[in-house]
Coordinates of C-alpha atoms in Angstrom, one line a residue:
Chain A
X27 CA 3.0 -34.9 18.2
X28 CA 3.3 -31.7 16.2
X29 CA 0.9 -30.5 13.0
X30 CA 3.8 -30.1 11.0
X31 CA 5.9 -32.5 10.0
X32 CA 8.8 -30.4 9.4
X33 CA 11.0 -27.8 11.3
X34 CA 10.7 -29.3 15.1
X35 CA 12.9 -29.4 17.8
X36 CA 12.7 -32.8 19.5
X37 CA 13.7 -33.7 22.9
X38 CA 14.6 -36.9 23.1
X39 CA 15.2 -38.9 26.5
X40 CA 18.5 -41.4 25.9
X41 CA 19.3 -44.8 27.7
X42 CA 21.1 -44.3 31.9
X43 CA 22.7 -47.8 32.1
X44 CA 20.7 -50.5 29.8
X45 CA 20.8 -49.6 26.1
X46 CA 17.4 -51.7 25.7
X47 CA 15.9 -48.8 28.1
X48 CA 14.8 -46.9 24.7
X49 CA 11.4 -45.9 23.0
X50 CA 10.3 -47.4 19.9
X51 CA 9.3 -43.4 19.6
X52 CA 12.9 -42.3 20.4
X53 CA 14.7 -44.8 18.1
X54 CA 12.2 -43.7 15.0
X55 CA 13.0 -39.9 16.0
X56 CA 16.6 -40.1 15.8
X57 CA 16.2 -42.1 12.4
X58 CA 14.2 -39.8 10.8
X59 CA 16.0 -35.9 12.2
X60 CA 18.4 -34.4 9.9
X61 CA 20.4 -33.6 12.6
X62 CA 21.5 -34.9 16.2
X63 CA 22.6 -32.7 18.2
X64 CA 24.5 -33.9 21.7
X65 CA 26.5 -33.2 24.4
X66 CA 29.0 -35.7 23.6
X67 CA 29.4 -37.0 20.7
X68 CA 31.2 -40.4 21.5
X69 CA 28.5 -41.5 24.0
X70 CA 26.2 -40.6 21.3
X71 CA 27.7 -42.3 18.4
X72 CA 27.7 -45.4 20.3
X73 CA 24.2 -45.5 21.2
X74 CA 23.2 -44.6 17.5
X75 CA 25.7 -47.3 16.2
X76 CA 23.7 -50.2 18.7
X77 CA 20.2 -48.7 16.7
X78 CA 21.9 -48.5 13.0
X79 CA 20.7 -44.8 13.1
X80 CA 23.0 -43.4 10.4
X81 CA 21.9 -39.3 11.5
X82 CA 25.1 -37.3 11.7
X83 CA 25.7 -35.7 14.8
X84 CA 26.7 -32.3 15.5
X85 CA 28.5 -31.7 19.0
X86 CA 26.4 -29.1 21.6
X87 CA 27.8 -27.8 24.8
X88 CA 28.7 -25.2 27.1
X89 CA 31.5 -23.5 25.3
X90 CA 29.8 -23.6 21.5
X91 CA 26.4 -23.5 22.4
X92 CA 25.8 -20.1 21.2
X93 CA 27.0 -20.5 17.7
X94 CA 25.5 -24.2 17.7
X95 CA 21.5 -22.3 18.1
X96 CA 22.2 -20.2 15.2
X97 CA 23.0 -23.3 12.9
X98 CA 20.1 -25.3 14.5
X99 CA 17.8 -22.6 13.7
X100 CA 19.1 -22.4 10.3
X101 CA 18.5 -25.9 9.6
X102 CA 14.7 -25.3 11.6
X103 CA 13.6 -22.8 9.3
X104 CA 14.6 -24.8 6.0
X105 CA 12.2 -27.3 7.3
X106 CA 14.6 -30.0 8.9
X107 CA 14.1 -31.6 11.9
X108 CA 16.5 -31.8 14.9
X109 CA 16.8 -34.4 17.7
X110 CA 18.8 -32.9 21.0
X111 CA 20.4 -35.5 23.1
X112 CA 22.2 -35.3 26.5
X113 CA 25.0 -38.2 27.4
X114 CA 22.2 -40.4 29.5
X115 CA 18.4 -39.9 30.1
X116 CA 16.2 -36.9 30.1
X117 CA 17.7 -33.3 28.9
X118 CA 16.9 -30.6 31.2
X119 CA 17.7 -29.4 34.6
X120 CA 21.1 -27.9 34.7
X121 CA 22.6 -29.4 31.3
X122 CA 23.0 -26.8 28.2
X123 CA 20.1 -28.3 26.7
X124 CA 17.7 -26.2 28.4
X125 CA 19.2 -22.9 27.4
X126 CA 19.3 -24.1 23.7
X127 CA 15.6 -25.5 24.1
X128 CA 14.8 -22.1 25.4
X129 CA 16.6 -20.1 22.1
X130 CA 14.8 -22.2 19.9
X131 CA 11.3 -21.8 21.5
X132 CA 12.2 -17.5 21.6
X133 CA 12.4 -18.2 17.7
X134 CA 8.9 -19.9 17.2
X135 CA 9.5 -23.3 16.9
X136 CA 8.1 -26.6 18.0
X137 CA 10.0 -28.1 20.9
X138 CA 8.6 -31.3 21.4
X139 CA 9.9 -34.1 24.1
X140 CA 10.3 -37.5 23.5
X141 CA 10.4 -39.3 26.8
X142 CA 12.1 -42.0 28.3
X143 CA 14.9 -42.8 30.9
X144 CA 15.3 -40.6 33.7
X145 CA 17.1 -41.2 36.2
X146 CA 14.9 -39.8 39.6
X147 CA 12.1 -40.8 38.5
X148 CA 13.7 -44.4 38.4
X149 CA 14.9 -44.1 41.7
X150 CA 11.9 -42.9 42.8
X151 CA 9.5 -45.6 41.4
X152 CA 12.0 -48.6 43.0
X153 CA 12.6 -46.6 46.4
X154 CA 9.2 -47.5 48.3
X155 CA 8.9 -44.0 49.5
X156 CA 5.6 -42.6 49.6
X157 CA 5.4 -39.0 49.3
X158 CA 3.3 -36.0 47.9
X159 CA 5.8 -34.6 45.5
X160 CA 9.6 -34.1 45.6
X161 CA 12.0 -31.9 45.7
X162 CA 15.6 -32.9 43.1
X163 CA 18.3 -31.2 44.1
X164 CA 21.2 -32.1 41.7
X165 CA 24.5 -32.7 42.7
X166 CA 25.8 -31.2 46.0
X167 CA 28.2 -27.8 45.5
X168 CA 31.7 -28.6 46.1
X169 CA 32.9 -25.5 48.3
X170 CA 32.3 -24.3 51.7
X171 CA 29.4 -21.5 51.8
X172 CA 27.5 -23.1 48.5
X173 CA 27.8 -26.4 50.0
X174 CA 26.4 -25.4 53.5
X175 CA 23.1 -23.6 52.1
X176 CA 22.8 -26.5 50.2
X177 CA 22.5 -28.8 53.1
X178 CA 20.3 -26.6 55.0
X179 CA 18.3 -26.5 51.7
X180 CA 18.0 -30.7 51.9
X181 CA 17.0 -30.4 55.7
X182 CA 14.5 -27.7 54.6
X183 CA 12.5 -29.1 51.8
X184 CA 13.0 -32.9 53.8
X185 CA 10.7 -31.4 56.1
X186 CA 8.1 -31.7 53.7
X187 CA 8.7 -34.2 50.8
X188 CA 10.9 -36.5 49.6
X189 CA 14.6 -35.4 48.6
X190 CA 16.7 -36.7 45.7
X191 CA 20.0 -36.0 44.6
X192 CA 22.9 -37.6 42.5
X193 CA 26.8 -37.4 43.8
X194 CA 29.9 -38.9 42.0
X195 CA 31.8 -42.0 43.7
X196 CA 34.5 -40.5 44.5
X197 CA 32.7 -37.5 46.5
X198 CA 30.0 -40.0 48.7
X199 CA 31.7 -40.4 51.6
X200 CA 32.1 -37.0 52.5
X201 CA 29.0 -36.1 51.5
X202 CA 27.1 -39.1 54.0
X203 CA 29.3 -37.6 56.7
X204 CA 28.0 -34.5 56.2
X205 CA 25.0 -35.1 55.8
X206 CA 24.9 -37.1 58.9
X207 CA 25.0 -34.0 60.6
X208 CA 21.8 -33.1 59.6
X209 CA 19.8 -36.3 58.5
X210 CA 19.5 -38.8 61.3
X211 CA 17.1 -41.1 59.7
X212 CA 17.5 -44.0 57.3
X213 CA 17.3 -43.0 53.6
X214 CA 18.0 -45.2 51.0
X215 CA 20.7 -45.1 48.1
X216 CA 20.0 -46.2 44.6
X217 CA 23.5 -46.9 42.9
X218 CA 24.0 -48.1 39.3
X219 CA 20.9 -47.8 38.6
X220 CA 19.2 -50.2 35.4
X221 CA 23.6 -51.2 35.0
X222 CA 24.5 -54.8 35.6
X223 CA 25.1 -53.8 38.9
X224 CA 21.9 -52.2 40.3
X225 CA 21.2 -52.0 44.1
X226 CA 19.2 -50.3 46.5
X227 CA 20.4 -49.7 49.9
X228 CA 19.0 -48.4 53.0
X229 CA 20.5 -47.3 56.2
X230 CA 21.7 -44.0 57.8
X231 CA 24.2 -41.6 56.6
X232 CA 26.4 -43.1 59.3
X233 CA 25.2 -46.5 58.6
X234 CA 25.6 -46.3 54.6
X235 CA 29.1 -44.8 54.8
X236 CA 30.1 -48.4 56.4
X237 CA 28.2 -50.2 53.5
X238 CA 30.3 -48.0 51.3
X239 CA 33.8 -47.8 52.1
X240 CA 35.1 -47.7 49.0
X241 CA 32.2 -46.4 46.4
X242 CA 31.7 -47.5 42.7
X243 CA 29.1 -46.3 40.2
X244 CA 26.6 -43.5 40.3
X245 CA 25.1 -43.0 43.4
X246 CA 21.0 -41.4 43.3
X247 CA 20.3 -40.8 47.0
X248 CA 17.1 -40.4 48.6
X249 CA 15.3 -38.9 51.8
X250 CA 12.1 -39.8 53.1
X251 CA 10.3 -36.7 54.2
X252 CA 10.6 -36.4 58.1
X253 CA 8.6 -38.3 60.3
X254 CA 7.3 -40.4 57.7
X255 CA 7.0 -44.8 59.1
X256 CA 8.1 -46.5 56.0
X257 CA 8.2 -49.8 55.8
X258 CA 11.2 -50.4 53.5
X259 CA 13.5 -47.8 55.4
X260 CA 12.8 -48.9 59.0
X261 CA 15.1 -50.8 60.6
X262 CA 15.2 -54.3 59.9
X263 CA 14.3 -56.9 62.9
X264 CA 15.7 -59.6 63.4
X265 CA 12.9 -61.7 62.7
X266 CA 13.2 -60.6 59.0
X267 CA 16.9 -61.6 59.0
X268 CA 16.4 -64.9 60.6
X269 CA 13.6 -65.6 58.5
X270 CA 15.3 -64.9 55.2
X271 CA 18.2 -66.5 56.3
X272 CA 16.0 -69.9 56.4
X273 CA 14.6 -69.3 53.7
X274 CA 17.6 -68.8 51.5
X275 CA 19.6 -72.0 53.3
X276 CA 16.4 -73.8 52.1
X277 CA 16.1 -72.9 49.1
X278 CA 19.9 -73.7 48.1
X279 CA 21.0 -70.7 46.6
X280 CA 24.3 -70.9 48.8
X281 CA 26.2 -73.5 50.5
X282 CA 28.3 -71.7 53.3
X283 CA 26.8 -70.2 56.2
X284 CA 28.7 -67.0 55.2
X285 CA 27.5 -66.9 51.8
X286 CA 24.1 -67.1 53.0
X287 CA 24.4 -64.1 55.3
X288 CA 26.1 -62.0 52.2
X289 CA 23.0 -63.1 50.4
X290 CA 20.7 -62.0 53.0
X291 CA 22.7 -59.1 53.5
X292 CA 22.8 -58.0 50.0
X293 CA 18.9 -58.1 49.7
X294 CA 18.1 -56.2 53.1
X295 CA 21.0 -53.6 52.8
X296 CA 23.1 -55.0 55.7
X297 CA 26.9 -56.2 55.4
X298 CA 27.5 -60.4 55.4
X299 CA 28.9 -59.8 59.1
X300 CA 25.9 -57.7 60.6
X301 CA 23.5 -60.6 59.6
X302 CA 26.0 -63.0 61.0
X303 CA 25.9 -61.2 64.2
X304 CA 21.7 -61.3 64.0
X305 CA 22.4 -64.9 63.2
X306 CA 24.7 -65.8 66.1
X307 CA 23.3 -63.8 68.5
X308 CA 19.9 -65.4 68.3
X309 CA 22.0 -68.7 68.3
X310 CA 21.0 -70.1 64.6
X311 CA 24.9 -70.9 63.9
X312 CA 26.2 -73.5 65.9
Chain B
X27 CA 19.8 -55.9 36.4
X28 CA 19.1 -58.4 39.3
X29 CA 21.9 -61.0 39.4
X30 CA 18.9 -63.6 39.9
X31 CA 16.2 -64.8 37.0
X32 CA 13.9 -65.2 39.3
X33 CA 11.7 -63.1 42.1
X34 CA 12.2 -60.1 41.0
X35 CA 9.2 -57.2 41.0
X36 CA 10.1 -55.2 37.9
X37 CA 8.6 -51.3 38.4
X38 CA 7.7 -50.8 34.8
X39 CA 7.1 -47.3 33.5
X40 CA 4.7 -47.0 30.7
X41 CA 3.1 -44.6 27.8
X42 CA 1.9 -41.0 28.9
X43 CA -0.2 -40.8 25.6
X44 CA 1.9 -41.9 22.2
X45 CA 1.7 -46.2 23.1
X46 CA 5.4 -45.9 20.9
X47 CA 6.7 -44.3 23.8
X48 CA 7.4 -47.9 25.5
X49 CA 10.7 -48.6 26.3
X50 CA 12.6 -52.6 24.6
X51 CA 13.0 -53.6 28.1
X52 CA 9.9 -53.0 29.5
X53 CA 8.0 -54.8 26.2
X54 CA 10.6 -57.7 26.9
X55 CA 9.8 -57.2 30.8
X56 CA 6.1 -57.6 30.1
X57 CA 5.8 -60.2 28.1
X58 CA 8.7 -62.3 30.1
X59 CA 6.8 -61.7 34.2
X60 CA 4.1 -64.2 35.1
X61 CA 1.8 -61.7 36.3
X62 CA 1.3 -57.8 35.5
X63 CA 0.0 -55.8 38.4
X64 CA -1.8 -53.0 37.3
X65 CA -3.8 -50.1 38.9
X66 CA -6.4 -50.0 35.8
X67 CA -6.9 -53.4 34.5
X68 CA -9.1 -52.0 31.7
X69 CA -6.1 -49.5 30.3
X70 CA -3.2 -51.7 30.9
X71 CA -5.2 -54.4 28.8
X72 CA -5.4 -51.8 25.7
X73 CA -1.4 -51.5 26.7
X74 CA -0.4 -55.3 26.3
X75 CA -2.8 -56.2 23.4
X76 CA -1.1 -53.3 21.5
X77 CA 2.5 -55.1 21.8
X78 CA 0.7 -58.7 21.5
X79 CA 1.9 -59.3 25.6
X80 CA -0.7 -62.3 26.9
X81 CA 0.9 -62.2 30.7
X82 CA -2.0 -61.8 33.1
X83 CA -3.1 -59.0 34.8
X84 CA -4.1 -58.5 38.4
X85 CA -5.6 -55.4 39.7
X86 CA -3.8 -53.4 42.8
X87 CA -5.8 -50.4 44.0
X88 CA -5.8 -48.5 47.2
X89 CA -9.0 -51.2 48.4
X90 CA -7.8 -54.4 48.0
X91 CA -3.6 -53.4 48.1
X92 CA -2.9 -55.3 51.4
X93 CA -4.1 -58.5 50.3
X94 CA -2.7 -58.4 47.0
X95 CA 0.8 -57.9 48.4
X96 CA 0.2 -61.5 50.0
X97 CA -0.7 -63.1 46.8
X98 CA 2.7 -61.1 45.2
X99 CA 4.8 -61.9 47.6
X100 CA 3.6 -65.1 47.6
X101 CA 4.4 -65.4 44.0
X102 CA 7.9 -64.3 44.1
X103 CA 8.9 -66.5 47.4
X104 CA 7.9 -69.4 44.4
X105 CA 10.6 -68.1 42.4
X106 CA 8.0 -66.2 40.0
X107 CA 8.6 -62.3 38.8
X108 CA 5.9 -59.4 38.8
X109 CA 5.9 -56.7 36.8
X110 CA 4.6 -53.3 38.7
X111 CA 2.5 -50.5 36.3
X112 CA 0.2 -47.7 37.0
X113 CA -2.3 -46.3 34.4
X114 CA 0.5 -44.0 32.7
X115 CA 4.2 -43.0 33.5
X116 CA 6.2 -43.9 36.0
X117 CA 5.1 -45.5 39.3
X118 CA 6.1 -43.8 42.6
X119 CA 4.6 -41.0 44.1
X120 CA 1.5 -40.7 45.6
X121 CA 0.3 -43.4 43.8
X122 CA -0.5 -47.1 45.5
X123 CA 2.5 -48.5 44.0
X124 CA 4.8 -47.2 46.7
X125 CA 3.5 -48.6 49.7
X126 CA 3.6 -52.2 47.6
X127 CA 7.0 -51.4 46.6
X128 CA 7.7 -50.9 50.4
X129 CA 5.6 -54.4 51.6
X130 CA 7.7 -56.3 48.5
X131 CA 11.1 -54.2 49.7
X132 CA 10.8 -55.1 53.5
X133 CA 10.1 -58.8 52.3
X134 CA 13.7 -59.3 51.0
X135 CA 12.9 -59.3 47.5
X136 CA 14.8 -57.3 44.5
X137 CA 12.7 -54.9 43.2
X138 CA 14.1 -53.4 39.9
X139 CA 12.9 -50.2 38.1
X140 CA 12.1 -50.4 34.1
X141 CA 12.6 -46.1 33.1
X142 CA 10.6 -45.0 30.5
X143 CA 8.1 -42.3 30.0
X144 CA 7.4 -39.7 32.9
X145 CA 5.0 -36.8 32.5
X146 CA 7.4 -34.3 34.9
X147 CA 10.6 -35.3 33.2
X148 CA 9.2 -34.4 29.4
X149 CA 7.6 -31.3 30.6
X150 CA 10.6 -29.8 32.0
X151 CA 12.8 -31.5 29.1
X152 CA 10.8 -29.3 26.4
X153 CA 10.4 -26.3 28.7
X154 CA 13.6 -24.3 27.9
X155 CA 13.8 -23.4 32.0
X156 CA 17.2 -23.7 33.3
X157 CA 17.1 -24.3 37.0
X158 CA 19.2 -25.7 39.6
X159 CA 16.9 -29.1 40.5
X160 CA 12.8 -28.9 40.9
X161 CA 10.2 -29.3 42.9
X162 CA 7.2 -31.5 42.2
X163 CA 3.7 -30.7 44.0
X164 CA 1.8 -33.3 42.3
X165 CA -2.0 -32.0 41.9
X166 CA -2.9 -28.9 44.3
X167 CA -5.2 -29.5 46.8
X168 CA -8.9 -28.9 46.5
X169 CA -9.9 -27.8 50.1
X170 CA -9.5 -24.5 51.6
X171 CA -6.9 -24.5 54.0
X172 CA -5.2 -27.2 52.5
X173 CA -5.0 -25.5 49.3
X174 CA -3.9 -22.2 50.8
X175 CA -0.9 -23.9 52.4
X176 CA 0.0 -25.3 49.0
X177 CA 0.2 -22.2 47.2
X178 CA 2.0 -20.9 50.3
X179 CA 4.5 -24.0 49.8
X180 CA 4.6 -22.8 45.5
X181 CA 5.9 -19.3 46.7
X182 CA 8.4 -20.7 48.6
X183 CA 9.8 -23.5 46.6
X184 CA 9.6 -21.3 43.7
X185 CA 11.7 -18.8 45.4
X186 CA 15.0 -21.3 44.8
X187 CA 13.8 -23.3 41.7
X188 CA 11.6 -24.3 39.4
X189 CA 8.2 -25.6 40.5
X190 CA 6.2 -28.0 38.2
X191 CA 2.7 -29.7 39.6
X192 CA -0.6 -31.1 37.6
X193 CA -3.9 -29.9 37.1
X194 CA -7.2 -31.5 35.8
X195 CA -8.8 -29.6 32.7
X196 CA -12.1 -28.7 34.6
X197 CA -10.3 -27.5 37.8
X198 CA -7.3 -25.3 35.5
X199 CA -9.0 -21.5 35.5
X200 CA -9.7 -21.9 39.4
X201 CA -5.9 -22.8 39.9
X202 CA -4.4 -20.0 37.8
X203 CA -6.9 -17.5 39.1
X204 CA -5.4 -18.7 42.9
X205 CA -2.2 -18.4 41.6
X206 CA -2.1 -15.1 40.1
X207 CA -2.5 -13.8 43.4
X208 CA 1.3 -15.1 44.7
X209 CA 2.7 -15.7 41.0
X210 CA 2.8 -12.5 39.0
X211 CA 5.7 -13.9 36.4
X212 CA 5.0 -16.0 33.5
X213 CA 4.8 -19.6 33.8
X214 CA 5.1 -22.2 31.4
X215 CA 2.0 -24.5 30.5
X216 CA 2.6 -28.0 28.7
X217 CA -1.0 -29.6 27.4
X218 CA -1.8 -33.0 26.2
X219 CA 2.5 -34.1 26.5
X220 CA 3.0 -36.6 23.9
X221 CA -0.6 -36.6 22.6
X222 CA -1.9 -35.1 19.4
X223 CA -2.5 -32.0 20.2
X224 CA 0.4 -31.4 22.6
X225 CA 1.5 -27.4 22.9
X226 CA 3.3 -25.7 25.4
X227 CA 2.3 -21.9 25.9
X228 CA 3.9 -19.5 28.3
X229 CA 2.4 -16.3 30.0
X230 CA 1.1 -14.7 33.1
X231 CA -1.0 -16.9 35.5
X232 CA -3.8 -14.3 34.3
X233 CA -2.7 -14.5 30.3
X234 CA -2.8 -17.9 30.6
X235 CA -6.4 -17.7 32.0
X236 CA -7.3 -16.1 28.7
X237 CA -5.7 -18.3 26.3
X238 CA -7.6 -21.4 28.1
X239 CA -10.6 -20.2 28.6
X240 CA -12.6 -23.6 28.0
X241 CA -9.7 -26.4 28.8
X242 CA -9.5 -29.8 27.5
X243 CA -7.0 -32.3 28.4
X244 CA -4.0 -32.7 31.0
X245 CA -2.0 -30.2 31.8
X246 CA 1.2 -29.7 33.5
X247 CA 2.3 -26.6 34.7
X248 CA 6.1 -24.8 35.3
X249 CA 6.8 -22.3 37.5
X250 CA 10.3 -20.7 36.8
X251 CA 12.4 -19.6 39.5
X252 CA 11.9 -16.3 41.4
X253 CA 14.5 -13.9 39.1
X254 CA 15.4 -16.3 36.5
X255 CA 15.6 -14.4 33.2
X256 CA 14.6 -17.3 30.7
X257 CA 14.2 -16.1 27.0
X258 CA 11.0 -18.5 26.2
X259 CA 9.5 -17.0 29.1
X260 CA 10.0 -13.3 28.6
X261 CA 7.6 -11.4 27.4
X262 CA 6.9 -11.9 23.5
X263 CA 8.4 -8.9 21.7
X264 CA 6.9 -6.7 19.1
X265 CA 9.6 -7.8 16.1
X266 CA 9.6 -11.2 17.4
X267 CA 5.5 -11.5 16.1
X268 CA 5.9 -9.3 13.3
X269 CA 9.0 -11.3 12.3
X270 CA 7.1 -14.7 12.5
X271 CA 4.3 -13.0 11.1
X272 CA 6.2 -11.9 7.8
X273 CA 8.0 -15.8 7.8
X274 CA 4.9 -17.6 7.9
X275 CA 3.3 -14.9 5.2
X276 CA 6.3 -15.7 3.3
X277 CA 6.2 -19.5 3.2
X278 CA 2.2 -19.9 2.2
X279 CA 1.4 -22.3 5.2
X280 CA -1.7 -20.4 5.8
X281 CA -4.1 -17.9 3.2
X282 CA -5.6 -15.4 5.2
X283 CA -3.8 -12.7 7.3
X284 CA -6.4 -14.3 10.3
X285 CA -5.0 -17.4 9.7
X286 CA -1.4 -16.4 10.2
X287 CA -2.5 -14.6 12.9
X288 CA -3.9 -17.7 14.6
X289 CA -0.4 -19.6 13.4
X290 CA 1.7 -16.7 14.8
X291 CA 0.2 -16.9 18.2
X292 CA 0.1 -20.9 18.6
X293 CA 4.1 -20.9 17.8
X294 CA 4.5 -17.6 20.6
X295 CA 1.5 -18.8 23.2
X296 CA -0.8 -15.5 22.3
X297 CA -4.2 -15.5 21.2
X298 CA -5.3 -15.0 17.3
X299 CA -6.6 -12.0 18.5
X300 CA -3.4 -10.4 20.9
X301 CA -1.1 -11.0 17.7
X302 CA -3.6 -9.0 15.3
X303 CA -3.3 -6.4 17.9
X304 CA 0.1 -6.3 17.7
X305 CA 0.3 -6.3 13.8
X306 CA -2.1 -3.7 13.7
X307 CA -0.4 -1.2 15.8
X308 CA 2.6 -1.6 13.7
X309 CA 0.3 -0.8 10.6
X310 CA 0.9 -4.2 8.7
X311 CA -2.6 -5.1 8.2
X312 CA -3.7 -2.8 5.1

């Protein structure tokens, strides 16, 4: 918390997926700013709408970001207070908040964060994955050269640590191809993460592009350092299959034989028809 | 969101020092689990009486972890959910919560992460760096060879992007004397995030040496990357203090010209003392 109660830059972390993934801290800063400032300001409006925060919002990014410090600033050193936002979770790395932050800092004022939703650390703290540190890469480059060093980069710093990175639906499959070339061993895929939708897969690049085939959502990916035995990203026997598969036709929870192996499927990371194959092979099914 | 009501470990991220900085969902979450697991039973106690939450709490610590992921999975194959927290922020690395989240993971069961507060993601948030991604080093080592490699692996990492790691108050002047020797840029230094007396100063591994010379609290330090011309980070100019110098003056917040002195160099991350200097020489101070 700052001394002053007036003239401070605040930070504030915003919802990924759930809107009920907000502070008490982050709702009462947004109330009591003169100003909001955000990357876009539908995605804004909506969340400040769900919270009957009535703060007007003033629009921040790349192309007016220059002219939008000077007015912040202004209002700074009237005494008002400002709240910057990004579209979902924690402003930072790589978004034009950080270049704003930074102005506003070179002008002497209090830059304080609120935290909240992020969404690697998120990943992180569901994946299993034990590792010192980590290394969070972004989103892979589109083009040739960029997107080669980039790779080599992931191979690099997987030697050591964990890897995360994001990529868009549309742009997974060729990215698991690729990076099949250079990551043999099972890593595990976070998509729609705190949405209505959430899962956590494991498998190899090779293995997850079949999982995928045609991909929805936001996809956090993640790399166990190398040579690393983790429990949650080894491949699973088929004593685990068979025994979940009993335990889920005990329990009720589906009726058909096929449901219950897209049940079993779904919570070990495996498609309905390779826990069928488990199934039948070790002669279960009649 | 899990598609079931029931079985479900829920990873819950907690308060890093302001106990508003809790997320709805993970106060719902809390209050809705039949059993909190918890690495400090004493501090997550202080935690759930503050939001009137009366679920039980089981310890989990490095000791007693394997057995404990018996009596959780045991809980959840009855249908039961678990909520997953650590002493502050969000569980995941290096802490025992991974290898649990892995034991619960290979089990079958969802496991779902509640975002919320993270100590990495606020620091960066207010930091003003822009970087392409980041690399976390969680605390340096305290051995010799050990440590050398780490600050080995700093240089390196911090050749592509930013590099952010923790230190403990009593071990803080060792680090950044170490450090000077492969770090010669400024750095950023966030103290006490979200607590009282929270500040963020920037300055040489050396300068910052100076500033702190007896250090209280947590701190989290930023390593920019190699190059990276960041505007909070550059070196604080002569019109920038005497500017601030003449503002603060101007708007009475303090009496004495010491005073504004000491004002002037919180808001820049100098010492009382370095902006006097600086006033002096440009003959200011009658």
């Amino acid at each position: 918390m700052a001394r002053e109660s007036k003239g401070v830059l605040y930070v504030v972390a915003t919802p990924i997926g759930n809107l009920e993934d907000m502070t008490l801290r982050a709702i009462k800063i947004l109330k009591r700013v003169e100003l909001v400032a955000a990357e876009d300001t539908r995605r804004t409006g909506i969340l400040l709408r769900h919270f009957d925060i009535t703060t007007p919002i003033l629009s921040v990014h790349q192309h007016n970001e220059k002219a939008r410090v000077e007015r912040i600033v202004g209002r700074l050193a009237k005494g008002e207070s400002v709240a910057l936002v990004t579209d979902a979770g924690t402003p930072g790395i790589s978004d034009p908040g950080a270049a704003l932050v930074a102005a506003i800092r070179a002008g002497g004022f209090t830059v304080e964060p609120i935290p909240g939703a992020n969404a690697v650390a998120a990943a992180i703290s569901a994946s299993g994955i034990t590792s010192h540190g980590f290394t969070f890469l972004g989103f892979p480059p589109i083009r040739g050269k960029d997107r080669k060093l980039w790779f080599a980069d992931v191979t690099e710093a997987g030697k050591k640590r964990l890897v995360v990175f994001f990529e868009a639906p549309h742009k997974l499959l060729k990215t698991l191809e690729d990076l099949s070339a250079y990551v043999k061993r099972p890593i595990m895929v976070g998509r729609e993460i705190t949405k209505l939708y959430e899962e956590f897969v494991n498998g190899t690049p090779s293995e997850l592009m079949e999982r995928f085939p045609s991909p929805h959502g936001e996809f956090t990916l993640m790399i166990p350092p190398e040579g690393q035995s983790n429990s949650s990203l080894e491949t699973i026997s088929d004593e685990q299959v068979l025994d979940l598969f009993g335990r889920i036709t005990e329990i009720g929870l589906a009726s058909t034989k096929r449901e219950v192996a897209r049940e079993v499927g779904e919570r070990l990371g495996l498609t309905a028809k390779q826990v069928y194959e488990i199934v039948e092979r070790n002669k279960l099914v009649e």
